PDB file of C-alpha atoms and ligand atoms in Angstrom:
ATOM      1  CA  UNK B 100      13.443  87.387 -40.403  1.00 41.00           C
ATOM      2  CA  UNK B 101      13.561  85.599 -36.815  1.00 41.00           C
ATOM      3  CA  UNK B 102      10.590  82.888 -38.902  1.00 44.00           C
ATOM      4  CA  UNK B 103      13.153  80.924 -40.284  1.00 46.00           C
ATOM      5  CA  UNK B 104      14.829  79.646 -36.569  1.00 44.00           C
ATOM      6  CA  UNK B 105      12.025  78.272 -35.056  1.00 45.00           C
ATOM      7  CA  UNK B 106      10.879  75.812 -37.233  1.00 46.00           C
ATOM      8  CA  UNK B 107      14.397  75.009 -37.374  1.00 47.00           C
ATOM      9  CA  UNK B 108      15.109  73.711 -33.947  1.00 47.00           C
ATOM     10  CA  UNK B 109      11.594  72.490 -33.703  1.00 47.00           C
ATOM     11  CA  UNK B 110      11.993  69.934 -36.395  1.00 46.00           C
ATOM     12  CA  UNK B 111      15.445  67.922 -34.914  1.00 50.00           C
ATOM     13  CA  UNK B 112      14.004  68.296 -31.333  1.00 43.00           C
ATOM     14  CA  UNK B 113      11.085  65.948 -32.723  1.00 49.00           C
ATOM     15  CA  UNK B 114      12.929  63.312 -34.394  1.00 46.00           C
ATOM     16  CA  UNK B 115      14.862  63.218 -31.769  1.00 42.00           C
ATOM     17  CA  UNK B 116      11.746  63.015 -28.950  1.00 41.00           C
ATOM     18  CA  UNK B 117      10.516  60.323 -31.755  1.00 44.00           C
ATOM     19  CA  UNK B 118      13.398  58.212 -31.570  1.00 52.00           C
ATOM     20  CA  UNK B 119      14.001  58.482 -27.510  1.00 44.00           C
ATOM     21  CA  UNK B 120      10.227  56.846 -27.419  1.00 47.00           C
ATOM     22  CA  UNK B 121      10.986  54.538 -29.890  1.00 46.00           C
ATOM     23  CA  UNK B 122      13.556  53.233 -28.125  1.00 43.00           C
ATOM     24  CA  UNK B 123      11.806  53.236 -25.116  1.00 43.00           C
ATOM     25  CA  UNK B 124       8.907  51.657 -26.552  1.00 41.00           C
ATOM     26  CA  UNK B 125      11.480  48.773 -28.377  1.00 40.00           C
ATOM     27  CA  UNK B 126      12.834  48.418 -24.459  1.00 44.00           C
ATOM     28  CA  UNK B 127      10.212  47.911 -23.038  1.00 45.00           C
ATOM     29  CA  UNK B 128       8.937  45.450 -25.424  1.00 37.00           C
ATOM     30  CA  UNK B 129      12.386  43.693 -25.102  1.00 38.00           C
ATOM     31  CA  UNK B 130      11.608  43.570 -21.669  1.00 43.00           C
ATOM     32  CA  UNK B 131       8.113  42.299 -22.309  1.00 41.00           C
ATOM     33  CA  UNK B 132       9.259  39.654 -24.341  1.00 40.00           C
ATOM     34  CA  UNK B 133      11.554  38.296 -21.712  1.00 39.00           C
ATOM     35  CA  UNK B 134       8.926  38.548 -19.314  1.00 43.00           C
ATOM     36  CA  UNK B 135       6.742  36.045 -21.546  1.00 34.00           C
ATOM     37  CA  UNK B 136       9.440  33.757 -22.604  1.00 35.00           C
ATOM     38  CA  UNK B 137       9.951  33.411 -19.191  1.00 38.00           C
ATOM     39  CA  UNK B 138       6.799  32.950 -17.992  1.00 37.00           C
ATOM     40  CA  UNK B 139       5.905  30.762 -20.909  1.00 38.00           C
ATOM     41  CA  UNK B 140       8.806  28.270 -19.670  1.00 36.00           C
ATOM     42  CA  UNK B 141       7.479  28.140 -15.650  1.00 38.00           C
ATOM     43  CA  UNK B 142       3.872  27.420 -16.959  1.00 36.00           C
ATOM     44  CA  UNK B 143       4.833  24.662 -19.352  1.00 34.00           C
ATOM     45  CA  UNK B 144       6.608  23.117 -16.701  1.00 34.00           C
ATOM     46  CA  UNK B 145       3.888  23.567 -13.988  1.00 33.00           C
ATOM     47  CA  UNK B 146       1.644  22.039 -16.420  1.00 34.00           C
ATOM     48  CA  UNK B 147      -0.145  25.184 -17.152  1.00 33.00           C
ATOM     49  CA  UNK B 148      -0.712  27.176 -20.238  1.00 34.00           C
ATOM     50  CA  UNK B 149      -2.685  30.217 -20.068  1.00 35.00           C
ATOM     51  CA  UNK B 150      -0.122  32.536 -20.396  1.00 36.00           C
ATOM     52  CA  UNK B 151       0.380  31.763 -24.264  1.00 34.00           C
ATOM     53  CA  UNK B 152      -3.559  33.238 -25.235  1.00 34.00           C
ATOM     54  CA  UNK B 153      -2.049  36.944 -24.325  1.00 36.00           C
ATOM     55  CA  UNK B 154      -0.532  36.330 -27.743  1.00 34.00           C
ATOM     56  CA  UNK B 155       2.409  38.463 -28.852  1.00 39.00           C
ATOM     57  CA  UNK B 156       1.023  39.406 -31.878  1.00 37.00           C
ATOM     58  CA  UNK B 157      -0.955  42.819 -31.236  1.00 35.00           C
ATOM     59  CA  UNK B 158       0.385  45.813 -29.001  1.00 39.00           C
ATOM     60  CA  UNK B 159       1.872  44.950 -26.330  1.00 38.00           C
ATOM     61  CA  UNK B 160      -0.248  44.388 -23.375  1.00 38.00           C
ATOM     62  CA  UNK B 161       1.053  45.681 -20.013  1.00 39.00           C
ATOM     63  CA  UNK B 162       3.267  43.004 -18.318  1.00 37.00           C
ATOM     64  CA  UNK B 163       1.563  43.287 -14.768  1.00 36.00           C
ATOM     65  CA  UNK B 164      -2.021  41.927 -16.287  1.00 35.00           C
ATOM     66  CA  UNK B 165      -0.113  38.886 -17.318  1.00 36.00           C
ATOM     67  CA  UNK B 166       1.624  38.101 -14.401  1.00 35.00           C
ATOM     68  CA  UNK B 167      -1.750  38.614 -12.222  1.00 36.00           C
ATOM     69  CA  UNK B 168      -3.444  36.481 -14.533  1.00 37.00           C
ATOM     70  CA  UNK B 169      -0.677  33.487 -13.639  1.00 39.00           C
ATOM     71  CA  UNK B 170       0.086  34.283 -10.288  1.00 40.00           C
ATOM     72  CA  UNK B 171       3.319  32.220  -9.376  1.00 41.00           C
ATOM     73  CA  UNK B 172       3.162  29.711  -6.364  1.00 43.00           C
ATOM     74  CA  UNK B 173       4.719  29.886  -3.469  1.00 39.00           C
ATOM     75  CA  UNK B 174       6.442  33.313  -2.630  1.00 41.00           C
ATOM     76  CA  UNK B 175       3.909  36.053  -3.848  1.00 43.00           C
ATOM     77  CA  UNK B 176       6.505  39.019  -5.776  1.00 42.00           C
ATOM     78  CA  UNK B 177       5.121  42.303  -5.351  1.00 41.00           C
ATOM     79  CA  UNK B 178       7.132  43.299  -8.653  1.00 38.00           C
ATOM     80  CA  UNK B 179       7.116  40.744 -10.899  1.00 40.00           C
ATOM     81  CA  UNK B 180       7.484  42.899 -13.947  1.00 42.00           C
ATOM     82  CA  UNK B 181      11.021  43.943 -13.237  1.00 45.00           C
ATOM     83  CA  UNK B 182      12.492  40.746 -12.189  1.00 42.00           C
ATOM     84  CA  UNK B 183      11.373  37.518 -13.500  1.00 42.00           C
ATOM     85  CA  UNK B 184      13.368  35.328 -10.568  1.00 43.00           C
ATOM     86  CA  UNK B 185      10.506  34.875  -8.029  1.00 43.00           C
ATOM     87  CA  UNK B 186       8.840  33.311 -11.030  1.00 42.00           C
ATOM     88  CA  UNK B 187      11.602  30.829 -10.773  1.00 40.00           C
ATOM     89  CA  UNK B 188      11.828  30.147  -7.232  1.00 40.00           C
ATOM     90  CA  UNK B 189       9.814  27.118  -6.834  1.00 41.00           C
ATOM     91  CA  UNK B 190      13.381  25.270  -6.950  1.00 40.00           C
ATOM     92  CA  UNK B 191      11.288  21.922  -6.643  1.00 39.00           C
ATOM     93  CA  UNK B 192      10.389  20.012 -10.074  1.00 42.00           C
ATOM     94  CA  UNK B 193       6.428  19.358 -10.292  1.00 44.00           C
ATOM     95  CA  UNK B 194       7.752  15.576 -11.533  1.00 49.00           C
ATOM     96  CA  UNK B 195       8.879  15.468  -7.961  1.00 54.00           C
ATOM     97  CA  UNK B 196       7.481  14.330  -4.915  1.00 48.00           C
ATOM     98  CA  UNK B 197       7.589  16.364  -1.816  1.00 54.00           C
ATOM     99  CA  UNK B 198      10.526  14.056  -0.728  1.00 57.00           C
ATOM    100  CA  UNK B 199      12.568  15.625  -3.832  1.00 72.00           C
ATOM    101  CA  UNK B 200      13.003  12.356  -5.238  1.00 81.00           C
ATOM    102  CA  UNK B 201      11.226  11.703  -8.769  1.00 87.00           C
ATOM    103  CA  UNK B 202       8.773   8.715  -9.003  1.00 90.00           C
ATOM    104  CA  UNK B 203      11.703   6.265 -10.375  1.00 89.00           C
ATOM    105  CA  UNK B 204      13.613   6.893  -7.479  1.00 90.00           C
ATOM    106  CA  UNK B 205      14.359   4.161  -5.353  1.00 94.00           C
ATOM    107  CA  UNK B 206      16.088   7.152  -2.608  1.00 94.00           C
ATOM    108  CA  UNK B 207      12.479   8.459  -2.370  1.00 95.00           C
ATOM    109  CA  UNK B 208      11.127   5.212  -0.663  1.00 98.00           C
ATOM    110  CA  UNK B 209      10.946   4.418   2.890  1.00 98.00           C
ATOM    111  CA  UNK B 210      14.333   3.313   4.435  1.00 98.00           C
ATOM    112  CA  UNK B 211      12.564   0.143   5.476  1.00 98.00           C
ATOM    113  CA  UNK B 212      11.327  -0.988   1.715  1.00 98.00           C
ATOM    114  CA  UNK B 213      14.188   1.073   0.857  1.00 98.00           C
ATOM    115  CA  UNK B 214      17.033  -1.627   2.081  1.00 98.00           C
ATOM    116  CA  UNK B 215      14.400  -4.636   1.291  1.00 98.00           C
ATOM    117  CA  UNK B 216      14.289  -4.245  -2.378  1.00 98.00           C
ATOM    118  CA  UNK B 217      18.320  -2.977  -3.377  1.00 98.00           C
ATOM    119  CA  UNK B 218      19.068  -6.651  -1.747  1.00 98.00           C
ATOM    120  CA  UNK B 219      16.223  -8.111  -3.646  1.00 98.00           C
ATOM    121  CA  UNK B 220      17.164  -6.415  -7.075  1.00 98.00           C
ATOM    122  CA  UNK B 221      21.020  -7.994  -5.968  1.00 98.00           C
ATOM    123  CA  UNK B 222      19.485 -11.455  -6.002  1.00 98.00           C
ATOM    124  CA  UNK B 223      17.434 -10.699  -8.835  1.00 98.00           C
ATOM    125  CA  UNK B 224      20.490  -9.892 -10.826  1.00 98.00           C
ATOM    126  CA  UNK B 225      22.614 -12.695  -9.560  1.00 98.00           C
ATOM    127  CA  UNK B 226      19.628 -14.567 -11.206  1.00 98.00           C
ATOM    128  CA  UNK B 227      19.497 -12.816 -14.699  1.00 98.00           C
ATOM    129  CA  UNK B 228      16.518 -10.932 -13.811  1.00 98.00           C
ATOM    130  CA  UNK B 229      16.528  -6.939 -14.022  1.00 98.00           C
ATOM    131  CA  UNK B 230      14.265  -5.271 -11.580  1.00 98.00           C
ATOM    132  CA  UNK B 231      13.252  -1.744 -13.000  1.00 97.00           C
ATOM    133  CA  UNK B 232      11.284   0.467 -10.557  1.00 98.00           C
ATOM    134  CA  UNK B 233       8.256   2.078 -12.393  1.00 97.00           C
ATOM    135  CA  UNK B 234       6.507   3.944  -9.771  1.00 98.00           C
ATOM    136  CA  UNK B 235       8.029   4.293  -6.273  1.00 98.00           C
ATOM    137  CA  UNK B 236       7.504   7.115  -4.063  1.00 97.00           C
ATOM    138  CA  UNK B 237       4.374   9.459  -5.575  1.00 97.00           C
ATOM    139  CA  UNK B 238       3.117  13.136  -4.868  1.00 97.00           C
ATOM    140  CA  UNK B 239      -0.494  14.193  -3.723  1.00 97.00           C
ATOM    141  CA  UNK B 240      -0.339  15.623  -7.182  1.00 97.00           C
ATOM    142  CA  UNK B 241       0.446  12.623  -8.893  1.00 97.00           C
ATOM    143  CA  UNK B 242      -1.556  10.799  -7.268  1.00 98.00           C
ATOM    144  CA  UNK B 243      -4.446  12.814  -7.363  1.00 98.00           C
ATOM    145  CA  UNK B 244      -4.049  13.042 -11.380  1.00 98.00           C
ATOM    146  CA  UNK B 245      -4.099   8.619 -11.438  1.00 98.00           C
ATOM    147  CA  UNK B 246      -7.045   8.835  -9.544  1.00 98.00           C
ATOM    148  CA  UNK B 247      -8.999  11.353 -11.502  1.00 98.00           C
ATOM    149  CA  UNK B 248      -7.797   9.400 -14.364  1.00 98.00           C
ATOM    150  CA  UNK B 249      -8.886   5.984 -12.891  1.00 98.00           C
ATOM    151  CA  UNK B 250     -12.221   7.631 -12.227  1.00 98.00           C
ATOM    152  CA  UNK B 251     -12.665   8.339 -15.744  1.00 98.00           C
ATOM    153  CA  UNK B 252     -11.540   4.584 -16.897  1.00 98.00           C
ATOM    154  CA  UNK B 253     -13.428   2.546 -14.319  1.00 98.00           C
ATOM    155  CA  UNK B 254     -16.673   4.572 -13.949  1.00 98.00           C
ATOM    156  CA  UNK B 255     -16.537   5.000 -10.313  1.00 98.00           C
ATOM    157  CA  UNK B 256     -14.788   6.182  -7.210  1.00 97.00           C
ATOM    158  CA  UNK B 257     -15.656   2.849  -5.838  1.00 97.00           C
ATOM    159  CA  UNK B 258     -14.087   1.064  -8.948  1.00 98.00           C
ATOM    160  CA  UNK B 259     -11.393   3.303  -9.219  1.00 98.00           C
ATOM    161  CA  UNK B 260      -9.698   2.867  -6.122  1.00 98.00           C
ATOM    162  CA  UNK B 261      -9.389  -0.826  -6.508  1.00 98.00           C
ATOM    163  CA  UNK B 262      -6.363   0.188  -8.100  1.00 98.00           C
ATOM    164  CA  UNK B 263      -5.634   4.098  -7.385  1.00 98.00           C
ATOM    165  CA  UNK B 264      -6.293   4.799  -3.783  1.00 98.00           C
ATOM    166  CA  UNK B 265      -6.523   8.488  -2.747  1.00 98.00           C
ATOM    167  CA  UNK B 266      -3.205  10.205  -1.844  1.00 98.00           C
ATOM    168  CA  UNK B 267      -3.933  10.020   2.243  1.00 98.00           C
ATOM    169  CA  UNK B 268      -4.489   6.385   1.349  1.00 98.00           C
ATOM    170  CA  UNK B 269      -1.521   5.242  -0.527  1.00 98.00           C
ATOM    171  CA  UNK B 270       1.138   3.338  -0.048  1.00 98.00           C
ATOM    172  CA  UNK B 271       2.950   5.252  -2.579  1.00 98.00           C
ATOM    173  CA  UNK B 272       2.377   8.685  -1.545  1.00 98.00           C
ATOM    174  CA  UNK B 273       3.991   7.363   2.062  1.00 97.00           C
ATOM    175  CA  UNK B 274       7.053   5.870   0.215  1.00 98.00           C
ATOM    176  CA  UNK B 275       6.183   2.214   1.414  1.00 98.00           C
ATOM    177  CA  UNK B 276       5.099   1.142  -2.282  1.00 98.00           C
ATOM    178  CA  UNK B 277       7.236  -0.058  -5.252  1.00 98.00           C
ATOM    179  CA  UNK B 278       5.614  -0.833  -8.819  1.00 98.00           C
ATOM    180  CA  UNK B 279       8.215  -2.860 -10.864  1.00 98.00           C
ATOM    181  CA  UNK B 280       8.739  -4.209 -14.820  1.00 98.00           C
ATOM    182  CA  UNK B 281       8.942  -5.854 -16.804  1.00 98.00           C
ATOM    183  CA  UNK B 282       6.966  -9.687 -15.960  1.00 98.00           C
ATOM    184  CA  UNK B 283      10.089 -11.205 -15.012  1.00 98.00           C
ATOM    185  CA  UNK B 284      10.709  -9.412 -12.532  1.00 98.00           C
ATOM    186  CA  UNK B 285       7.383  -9.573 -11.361  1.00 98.00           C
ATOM    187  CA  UNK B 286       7.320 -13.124 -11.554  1.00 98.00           C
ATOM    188  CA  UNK B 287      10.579 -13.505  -9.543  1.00 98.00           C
ATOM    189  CA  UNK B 288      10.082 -10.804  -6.917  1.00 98.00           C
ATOM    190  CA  UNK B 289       6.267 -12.596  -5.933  1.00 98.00           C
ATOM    191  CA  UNK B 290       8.499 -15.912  -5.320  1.00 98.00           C
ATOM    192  CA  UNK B 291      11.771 -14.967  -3.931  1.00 98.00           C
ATOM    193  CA  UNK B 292      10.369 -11.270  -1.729  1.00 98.00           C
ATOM    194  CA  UNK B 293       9.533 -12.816   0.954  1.00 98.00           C
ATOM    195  CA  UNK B 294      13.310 -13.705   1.996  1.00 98.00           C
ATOM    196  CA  UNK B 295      13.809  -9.565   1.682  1.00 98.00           C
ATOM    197  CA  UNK B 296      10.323  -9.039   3.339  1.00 98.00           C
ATOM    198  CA  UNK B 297       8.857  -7.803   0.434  1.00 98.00           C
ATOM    199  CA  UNK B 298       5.807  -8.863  -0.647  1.00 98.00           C
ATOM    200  CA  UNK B 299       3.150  -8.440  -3.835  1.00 98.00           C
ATOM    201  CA  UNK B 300      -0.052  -7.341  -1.758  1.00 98.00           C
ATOM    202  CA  UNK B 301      -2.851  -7.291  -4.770  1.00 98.00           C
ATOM    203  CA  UNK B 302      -4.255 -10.218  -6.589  1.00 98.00           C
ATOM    204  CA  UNK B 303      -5.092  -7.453  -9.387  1.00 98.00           C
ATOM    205  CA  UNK B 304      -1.653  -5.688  -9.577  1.00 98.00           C
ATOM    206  CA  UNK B 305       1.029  -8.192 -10.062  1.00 98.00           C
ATOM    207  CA  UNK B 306       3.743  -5.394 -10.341  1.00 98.00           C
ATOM    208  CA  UNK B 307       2.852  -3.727  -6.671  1.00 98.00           C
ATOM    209  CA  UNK B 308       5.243  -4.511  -3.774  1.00 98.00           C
ATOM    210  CA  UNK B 309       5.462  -3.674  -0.092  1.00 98.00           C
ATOM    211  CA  UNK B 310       7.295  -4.607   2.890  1.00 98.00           C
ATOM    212  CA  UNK B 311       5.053  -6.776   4.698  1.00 98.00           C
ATOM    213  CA  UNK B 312       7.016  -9.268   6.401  1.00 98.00           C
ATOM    214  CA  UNK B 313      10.014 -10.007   8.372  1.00 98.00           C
ATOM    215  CA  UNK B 314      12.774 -10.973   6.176  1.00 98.00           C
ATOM    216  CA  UNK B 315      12.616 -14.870   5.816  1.00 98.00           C
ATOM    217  CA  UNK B 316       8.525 -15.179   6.898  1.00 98.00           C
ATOM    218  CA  UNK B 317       6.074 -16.115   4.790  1.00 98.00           C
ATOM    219  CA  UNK B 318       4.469 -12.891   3.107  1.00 98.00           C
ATOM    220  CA  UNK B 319       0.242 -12.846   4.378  1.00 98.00           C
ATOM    221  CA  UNK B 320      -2.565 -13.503   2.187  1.00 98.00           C
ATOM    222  CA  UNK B 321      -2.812 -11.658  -0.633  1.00 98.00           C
ATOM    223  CA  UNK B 322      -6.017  -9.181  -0.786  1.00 98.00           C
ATOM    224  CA  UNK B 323      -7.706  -9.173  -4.023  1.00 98.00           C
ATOM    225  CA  UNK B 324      -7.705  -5.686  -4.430  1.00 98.00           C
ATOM    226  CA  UNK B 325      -7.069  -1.778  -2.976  1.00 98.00           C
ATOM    227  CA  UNK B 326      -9.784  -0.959  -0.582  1.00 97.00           C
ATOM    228  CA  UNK B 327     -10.617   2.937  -0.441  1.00 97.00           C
ATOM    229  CA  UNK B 328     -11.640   3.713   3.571  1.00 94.00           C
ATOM    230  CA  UNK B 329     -14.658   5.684   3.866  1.00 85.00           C
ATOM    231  CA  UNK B 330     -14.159   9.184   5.223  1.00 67.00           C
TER     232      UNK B 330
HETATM  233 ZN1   ZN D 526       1.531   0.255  -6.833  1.00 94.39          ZN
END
């Protein structure tokens, strides 16, 4: 009987359809994975996190919803699902400043306060006093962040900005502002800066310098605190 050949051939044929789309279906959830991870790594870094509620538990959801609900900054990819690099591109660090110099880096400020306070932190040595920088040259970002933060802590924009200005405002953001640890150096730096031109500007912020005189001159008045201009 010609019965018995069909159902024959029919049967491998299916297992082996099954296991082509299994395989596909395992690649492409390889490939989904990968996408995630990788996606998962950018957003942690950009301080963002929305990535991680897709969860990878269920079935997996198509890769182009997730990367359209985190589009990436910068360059927009018109296939992100096949290559993750354009996710990667930003090659700046968000802990950096625009300048590419992190917040601790003395290379970020301006050359000017920049020249002032490597001879100071000499001295300062020479004298058994370590100068650490804690905040030189900020970002908008950054900046923007302290403020919101300072908002929260004082009760006021007003209040705030007696001791976060806004980034258009800011010494720091502009690279002509060093914050320096620990008291000793504070201490020293308000007595001996003014032979480097550097100078503590705030009454409230013993720990903020700037260049504000000539090398050798007196440093001017100190104000008692930041003044936000009104827009
Ligand atoms: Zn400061």
């Amino acid at each position: 009987m010609s019965n018995h050949l069909p159902p024959r051939r029919t049967v491998p044929v299916r297992a082996w359809l099954l296991s082509v789309t299994g395989l596909v279906v395992v690649a492409s959830l390889v490939m989904w994975h990968a996408q995630l991870v990788d996606l998962i790594g950018f957003d942690t870094s950009a301080d963002k996190q929305p990535v991680v509620a897709s969860g990878p538990g269920g079935s997996p959801p198509p890769v182009v919803e997730v990367s359209k609900s985190t589009p990436p900054p910068g360059k927009p990819s018109k296939t992100p699902t096949r290559s993750p690099k354009p996710t990667k591109t930003p090659t700046k660090t968000p802990t950096r400043s625009s300048s590419g110099y992190s917040e601790e880096d003395i290379d970020g400020l301006s050359p000017k306060l920049r020249t002032r306070l490597r001879k100071a932190i000499t001295a300062a040595k020479a004298d058994g006093v370590r100068i650490s920088i804690t905040s030189a040259r900020r970002s908008v970002a950054k900046q923007n962040r302290l403020l919101r933060e300072a908002i929260v802590k004082y009760g006021s924009y007003k209040a705030a900005t007696r001791w976060v200005l806004p980034p258009e405002q800011s010494a720091h953001v502009q690279g002509k502002a060093v914050d320096i640890g620990p008291q000793t150096a504070m201490v020293w730096l308000n007595k001996n800066g003014w032979r480097y031109g550097v100078c503590r500007r705030y009454d409230n912020e013993p720990w903020h310098f700037e260049a504000l005189t000539t090398p050798g001159k007196r440093c001017p008045a100190r104000e008692s605190h930041a003044v936000a201009k009104a827009d």
